[in-house]
mmCIF file of C-alpha atoms in Angstrom:
data_model
loop_
_atom_site.group_PDB
_atom_site.id
_atom_site.type_symbol
_atom_site.label_atom_id
_atom_site.label_comp_id
_atom_site.label_asym_id
_atom_site.label_seq_id
_atom_site.Cartn_x
_atom_site.Cartn_y
_atom_site.Cartn_z
ATOM 1 C CA MET A 1 -12.857 -92.666 -92.754
ATOM 2 C CA PRO A 2 -9.956 -94.933 -91.739
ATOM 3 C CA MET A 3 -8.209 -91.781 -90.408
ATOM 4 C CA ALA A 4 -11.219 -90.784 -88.248
ATOM 5 C CA SER A 5 -11.542 -94.260 -86.788
ATOM 6 C CA ALA A 6 -7.871 -94.282 -85.848
ATOM 7 C CA THR A 7 -8.200 -90.886 -84.126
ATOM 8 C CA THR A 8 -11.216 -92.035 -82.127
ATOM 9 C CA ALA A 9 -9.366 -95.156 -80.992
ATOM 10 C CA SER A 10 -6.377 -93.120 -79.787
ATOM 11 C CA LEU A 11 -8.619 -90.718 -77.806
ATOM 12 C CA SER A 12 -10.401 -93.593 -76.097
ATOM 13 C CA THR A 13 -7.033 -95.133 -75.200
ATOM 14 C CA LEU A 14 -5.861 -91.865 -73.636
ATOM 15 C CA CYS A 15 -9.037 -91.483 -71.599
ATOM 16 C CA THR A 16 -8.719 -95.040 -70.299
ATOM 17 C CA SER A 17 -5.122 -94.513 -69.242
ATOM 18 C CA PHE A 18 -6.033 -91.154 -67.681
ATOM 19 C CA ALA A 19 -8.795 -92.767 -65.590
ATOM 20 C CA ALA A 20 -6.454 -95.545 -64.537
ATOM 21 C CA HIS A 21 -3.708 -93.224 -63.317
ATOM 22 C CA CYS A 22 -5.779 -90.387 -61.752
ATOM 23 C CA THR A 23 -7.712 -90.354 -58.479
ATOM 24 C CA ILE A 24 -10.182 -87.763 -57.281
ATOM 25 C CA THR A 25 -10.918 -87.445 -53.555
ATOM 26 C CA HIS A 26 -13.548 -85.345 -51.790
ATOM 27 C CA ASN A 27 -13.307 -84.220 -48.174
ATOM 28 C CA HIS A 28 -16.682 -83.794 -46.458
ATOM 29 C CA LYS A 29 -15.409 -83.100 -42.943
ATOM 30 C CA SER A 30 -14.876 -79.360 -43.304
ATOM 31 C CA PRO A 31 -17.944 -77.183 -43.656
ATOM 32 C CA SER A 32 -16.473 -75.462 -46.663
ATOM 33 C CA SER A 33 -16.371 -77.357 -49.921
ATOM 34 C CA SER A 34 -12.857 -78.546 -50.903
ATOM 35 C CA SER A 35 -11.474 -80.960 -53.489
ATOM 36 C CA ASN A 36 -7.974 -82.424 -53.825
ATOM 37 C CA LEU A 37 -6.753 -83.565 -57.177
ATOM 38 C CA SER A 38 -3.426 -85.411 -57.468
ATOM 39 C CA PHE A 39 -1.613 -86.684 -60.531
ATOM 40 C CA PHE A 40 0.938 -89.448 -60.342
ATOM 41 C CA SER A 41 2.760 -91.547 -62.816
ATOM 42 C CA PRO A 42 4.229 -94.964 -62.065
ATOM 43 C CA SER A 43 7.640 -95.959 -63.176
ATOM 44 C CA ARG A 44 6.191 -97.619 -66.204
ATOM 45 C CA PHE A 45 4.618 -94.344 -67.368
ATOM 46 C CA PRO A 46 6.643 -93.165 -70.337
ATOM 47 C CA PHE A 47 6.584 -89.475 -69.282
ATOM 48 C CA PRO A 48 8.776 -87.995 -66.558
ATOM 49 C CA SER A 49 7.261 -88.140 -63.105
ATOM 50 C CA HIS A 50 5.428 -85.039 -61.930
ATOM 51 C CA SER A 51 3.437 -84.511 -58.770
ATOM 52 C CA HIS A 52 0.976 -81.618 -58.471
ATOM 53 C CA ASN A 53 -1.327 -80.772 -55.583
ATOM 54 C CA LEU A 54 -4.172 -78.488 -56.425
ATOM 55 C CA SER A 55 -6.152 -77.252 -53.479
ATOM 56 C CA SER A 56 -9.012 -74.878 -53.674
ATOM 57 C CA SER A 57 -10.975 -73.807 -50.611
ATOM 58 C CA PHE A 58 -13.949 -71.550 -50.389
ATOM 59 C CA SER A 59 -14.991 -69.846 -47.139
ATOM 60 C CA LEU A 60 -17.484 -67.178 -46.232
ATOM 61 C CA ARG A 61 -15.842 -63.901 -45.093
ATOM 62 C CA SER A 62 -17.427 -61.896 -42.362
ATOM 63 C CA PRO A 63 -18.022 -58.198 -43.156
ATOM 64 C CA LEU A 64 -15.277 -55.795 -42.026
ATOM 65 C CA LEU A 65 -16.166 -53.969 -38.846
ATOM 66 C CA PRO A 66 -15.075 -50.328 -38.368
ATOM 67 C CA LEU A 67 -11.988 -49.958 -36.195
ATOM 68 C CA PRO A 68 -12.657 -48.153 -32.920
ATOM 69 C CA ARG A 69 -11.107 -44.761 -32.538
ATOM 70 C CA TYR A 70 -8.397 -44.151 -30.004
ATOM 71 C CA SER A 71 -10.588 -41.969 -27.869
ATOM 72 C CA ASP A 72 -13.284 -44.715 -27.758
ATOM 73 C CA SER A 73 -11.018 -47.702 -27.035
ATOM 74 C CA SER A 74 -8.161 -46.773 -24.722
ATOM 75 C CA ALA A 75 -8.364 -43.105 -23.804
ATOM 76 C CA PRO A 76 -10.469 -42.466 -20.692
ATOM 77 C CA PRO A 77 -13.348 -40.087 -21.137
ATOM 78 C CA VAL A 78 -12.405 -36.534 -20.234
ATOM 79 C CA ALA A 79 -14.939 -34.463 -18.425
ATOM 80 C CA ASP A 80 -15.660 -31.086 -19.936
ATOM 81 C CA ALA A 81 -13.908 -28.289 -18.035
ATOM 82 C CA PRO A 82 -16.296 -25.769 -16.503
ATOM 83 C CA GLN A 83 -16.407 -22.639 -18.594
ATOM 84 C CA LEU A 84 -15.987 -19.387 -16.755
ATOM 85 C CA PRO A 85 -18.376 -16.601 -17.599
ATOM 86 C CA GLN A 86 -16.805 -14.187 -20.052
ATOM 87 C CA THR A 87 -16.834 -10.571 -19.069
ATOM 88 C CA SER A 88 -16.201 -7.734 -21.447
ATOM 89 C CA GLU A 89 -14.629 -5.553 -18.783
ATOM 90 C CA THR A 90 -10.854 -5.831 -18.386
ATOM 91 C CA PRO A 91 -9.284 -5.493 -14.927
ATOM 92 C CA GLN A 92 -7.851 -2.044 -14.427
ATOM 93 C CA ALA A 93 -4.994 -1.138 -12.132
ATOM 94 C CA PRO A 94 -5.927 1.156 -9.266
ATOM 95 C CA PRO A 95 -5.029 4.779 -9.993
ATOM 96 C CA ALA A 96 -1.773 5.988 -8.516
ATOM 97 C CA GLN A 97 -2.292 8.060 -5.425
ATOM 98 C CA VAL A 98 -0.911 11.565 -5.793
ATOM 99 C CA PRO A 99 0.930 12.668 -2.638
ATOM 100 C CA LYS A 100 -0.715 15.569 -0.876
ATOM 101 C CA TRP A 101 1.421 18.568 -0.013
ATOM 102 C CA GLU A 102 0.585 21.836 1.599
ATOM 103 C CA LYS A 103 -0.580 24.429 -0.843
ATOM 104 C CA GLY A 104 2.309 26.462 -2.255
ATOM 105 C CA LEU A 105 5.002 24.311 -0.615
ATOM 106 C CA PHE A 106 8.589 25.168 -1.561
ATOM 107 C CA ALA A 107 12.068 25.116 -0.039
ATOM 108 C CA VAL A 108 15.418 26.785 -0.451
ATOM 109 C CA VAL A 109 18.348 24.355 -0.462
ATOM 110 C CA MET A 110 22.081 24.796 -0.864
ATOM 111 C CA ILE A 111 23.858 22.530 -3.375
ATOM 112 C CA GLY A 112 27.524 23.032 -4.120
ATOM 113 C CA GLY A 113 27.667 26.560 -2.695
ATOM 114 C CA ARG A 114 24.593 27.709 -4.647
ATOM 115 C CA GLN A 115 21.049 28.222 -3.445
ATOM 116 C CA PHE A 116 18.096 26.762 -5.363
ATOM 117 C CA ILE A 117 14.342 27.147 -4.891
ATOM 118 C CA VAL A 118 12.731 23.696 -5.255
ATOM 119 C CA HIS A 119 9.108 22.545 -5.563
ATOM 120 C CA PRO A 120 7.821 18.960 -5.188
ATOM 121 C CA GLY A 121 7.380 17.300 -8.589
ATOM 122 C CA ARG A 122 9.667 19.689 -10.487
ATOM 123 C CA TRP A 123 13.242 19.214 -11.682
ATOM 124 C CA ILE A 124 16.310 21.433 -11.510
ATOM 125 C CA VAL A 125 19.775 21.323 -13.041
ATOM 126 C CA VAL A 126 22.689 21.599 -10.622
ATOM 127 C CA GLN A 127 26.427 21.179 -10.925
ATOM 128 C CA ARG A 128 27.732 17.639 -11.316
ATOM 129 C CA LEU A 129 27.112 15.452 -8.270
ATOM 130 C CA LYS A 130 30.113 13.140 -7.971
ATOM 131 C CA GLY A 131 29.333 9.467 -7.531
ATOM 132 C CA ALA A 132 25.628 9.875 -8.349
ATOM 133 C CA LYS A 133 24.124 7.562 -10.983
ATOM 134 C CA VAL A 134 20.875 7.717 -12.896
ATOM 135 C CA ASN A 135 17.818 6.665 -10.815
ATOM 136 C CA ASP A 136 19.730 7.076 -7.555
ATOM 137 C CA LYS A 137 17.797 8.466 -4.583
ATOM 138 C CA ILE A 138 19.466 11.392 -2.825
ATOM 139 C CA ALA A 139 18.639 13.461 0.259
ATOM 140 C CA LEU A 140 19.465 17.166 0.605
ATOM 141 C CA HIS A 141 19.871 18.216 4.230
ATOM 142 C CA LYS A 142 21.005 21.836 3.795
ATOM 143 C CA VAL A 143 17.497 23.309 3.796
ATOM 144 C CA LEU A 144 17.669 27.060 4.508
ATOM 145 C CA LEU A 145 13.963 27.819 4.322
ATOM 146 C CA VAL A 146 10.598 26.104 3.900
ATOM 147 C CA GLY A 147 7.466 28.017 2.994
ATOM 148 C CA THR A 148 3.780 27.583 2.140
ATOM 149 C CA ASP A 149 0.962 29.994 1.323
ATOM 150 C CA THR A 150 0.294 30.725 5.014
ATOM 151 C CA THR A 151 3.434 29.803 6.998
ATOM 152 C CA THR A 152 7.195 30.092 6.740
ATOM 153 C CA TYR A 153 9.962 28.089 8.432
ATOM 154 C CA ILE A 154 13.150 30.171 8.562
ATOM 155 C CA GLY A 155 16.376 28.324 9.295
ATOM 156 C CA LYS A 156 19.071 29.590 11.638
ATOM 157 C CA PRO A 157 21.034 28.879 9.472
ATOM 158 C CA ILE A 158 19.166 25.696 8.423
ATOM 159 C CA VAL A 159 15.755 24.217 9.230
ATOM 160 C CA THR A 160 16.379 21.411 11.710
ATOM 161 C CA ASN A 161 15.361 17.922 10.573
ATOM 162 C CA ALA A 162 14.119 19.228 7.221
ATOM 163 C CA VAL A 163 15.068 17.007 4.269
ATOM 164 C CA VAL A 164 14.470 17.333 0.532
ATOM 165 C CA TYR A 165 14.304 13.965 -1.268
ATOM 166 C CA ALA A 166 15.168 13.837 -4.975
ATOM 167 C CA THR A 167 15.975 11.387 -7.793
ATOM 168 C CA VAL A 168 18.852 11.677 -10.254
ATOM 169 C CA GLU A 169 17.434 11.701 -13.783
ATOM 170 C CA GLU A 170 20.367 12.562 -16.052
ATOM 171 C CA GLN A 171 24.067 13.312 -16.091
ATOM 172 C CA GLY A 172 24.757 15.819 -18.853
ATOM 173 C CA LEU A 173 26.762 18.832 -19.975
ATOM 174 C CA ASP A 174 26.016 22.540 -20.198
ATOM 175 C CA ASP A 175 26.109 24.440 -23.468
ATOM 176 C CA LYS A 176 29.525 25.027 -24.944
ATOM 177 C CA VAL A 177 31.387 28.140 -23.872
ATOM 178 C CA ILE A 178 34.118 29.565 -26.134
ATOM 179 C CA VAL A 179 37.312 30.614 -24.313
ATOM 180 C CA PHE A 180 39.409 32.962 -26.486
ATOM 181 C CA LYS A 181 42.925 34.044 -25.511
ATOM 182 C CA PHE A 182 44.889 36.765 -27.335
ATOM 183 C CA LYS A 183 48.077 38.681 -26.744
ATOM 184 C CA ARG A 184 48.857 41.670 -28.933
ATOM 185 C CA LYS A 185 52.239 41.932 -30.633
ATOM 186 C CA LYS A 186 53.114 38.373 -29.520
ATOM 187 C CA HIS A 187 51.396 36.411 -32.272
ATOM 188 C CA TYR A 188 49.493 34.526 -29.572
ATOM 189 C CA LYS A 189 45.902 33.452 -30.096
ATOM 190 C CA ARG A 190 44.033 30.467 -28.630
ATOM 191 C CA THR A 191 40.407 29.315 -28.939
ATOM 192 C CA ILE A 192 39.135 26.656 -26.545
ATOM 193 C CA GLY A 193 35.628 25.256 -26.025
ATOM 194 C CA HIS A 194 34.345 24.071 -22.655
ATOM 195 C CA ARG A 195 31.157 22.276 -21.490
ATOM 196 C CA GLN A 196 30.544 22.197 -17.772
ATOM 197 C CA PRO A 197 29.189 18.846 -16.477
ATOM 198 C CA ASN A 198 25.820 19.019 -14.714
ATOM 199 C CA THR A 199 23.191 16.800 -13.093
ATOM 200 C CA ARG A 200 19.428 16.987 -13.470
ATOM 201 C CA ILE A 201 17.437 15.949 -10.402
ATOM 202 C CA ARG A 202 13.690 15.741 -9.777
ATOM 203 C CA ILE A 203 12.319 16.773 -6.398
ATOM 204 C CA ASN A 204 10.145 14.082 -4.812
ATOM 205 C CA SER A 205 9.130 15.516 -1.457
ATOM 206 C CA ILE A 206 9.969 17.967 1.315
ATOM 207 C CA MET A 207 9.644 16.501 4.795
ATOM 208 C CA GLY A 208 10.692 16.930 8.441
ATOM 209 C CA TYR A 209 9.963 20.626 8.845
ATOM 210 C CA GLU A 210 6.614 20.394 10.701
ATOM 211 C CA ASN A 211 8.057 20.546 14.245
ATOM 212 C CA TYR A 212 10.275 23.539 13.534
ATOM 213 C CA PRO A 213 9.113 26.985 14.811
ATOM 214 C CA LYS A 214 7.047 28.683 12.131
ATOM 215 C CA VAL A 215 6.151 32.254 11.295
ATOM 216 C CA THR A 216 2.666 33.132 10.036
ATOM 217 C CA LEU A 217 1.153 36.264 8.549
ATOM 218 C CA GLU A 218 -0.694 36.968 11.793
ATOM 219 C CA ASP A 219 2.588 36.962 13.723
ATOM 220 C CA ILE A 220 4.079 39.473 11.300
ATOM 221 C CA LYS A 221 1.012 41.729 11.538
ATOM 222 C CA LYS A 222 1.142 41.684 15.330
ATOM 223 C CA LYS A 223 4.850 42.432 15.282
ATOM 224 C CA TYR A 224 4.417 45.545 13.110
ATOM 225 C CA ALA A 225 1.225 46.580 14.886
ATOM 226 C CA ASP A 226 2.996 46.875 18.230
ATOM 227 C CA LYS A 227 5.494 49.271 16.711
#
């Protein structure tokens, strides 16, 4: 019992000293409830001096609002572009116009000392044309004769103003030819291969012969009928 009474006396002493050295202040100015509690010890207090400030504040938080999207805040509204009507048909290029020639048109031209019969739209192979390149346009002026199914234009020796237009398609070589040389009793024998260069051209058109004097079948019949 003496021990319990001594303990109670010491606790009451501590509470008295605690009330003497502590102050509690309340601030009623702010709408939110706040309390400041400060501890201090004078120089006579046997413990080292400590100063603590405890501040607790309570405030009501407003609910978080959703952030506006970029398109709603700063970007200007964009008007919808007018949609064009979709068509299933695709635009088609106009068909190429085929040049019209007289029925059975042909010509006889001289190229490199040789005579060739040419028809519009067809190709022929002639000896190498010097200086001609692929896709070059050429004109053949040595036209000896122009004919159709009903008329004939005979040159003397050429048809005046008649021109055959052509396009160079390829520069090639003929098939190989074997050249064999042999001399009996001389032990001489040689074998050589040769490929002659050539040019393939495609005939585009035959023009300029219309004003030249022509010969028809009726003229020939009259000529032989008079005899």
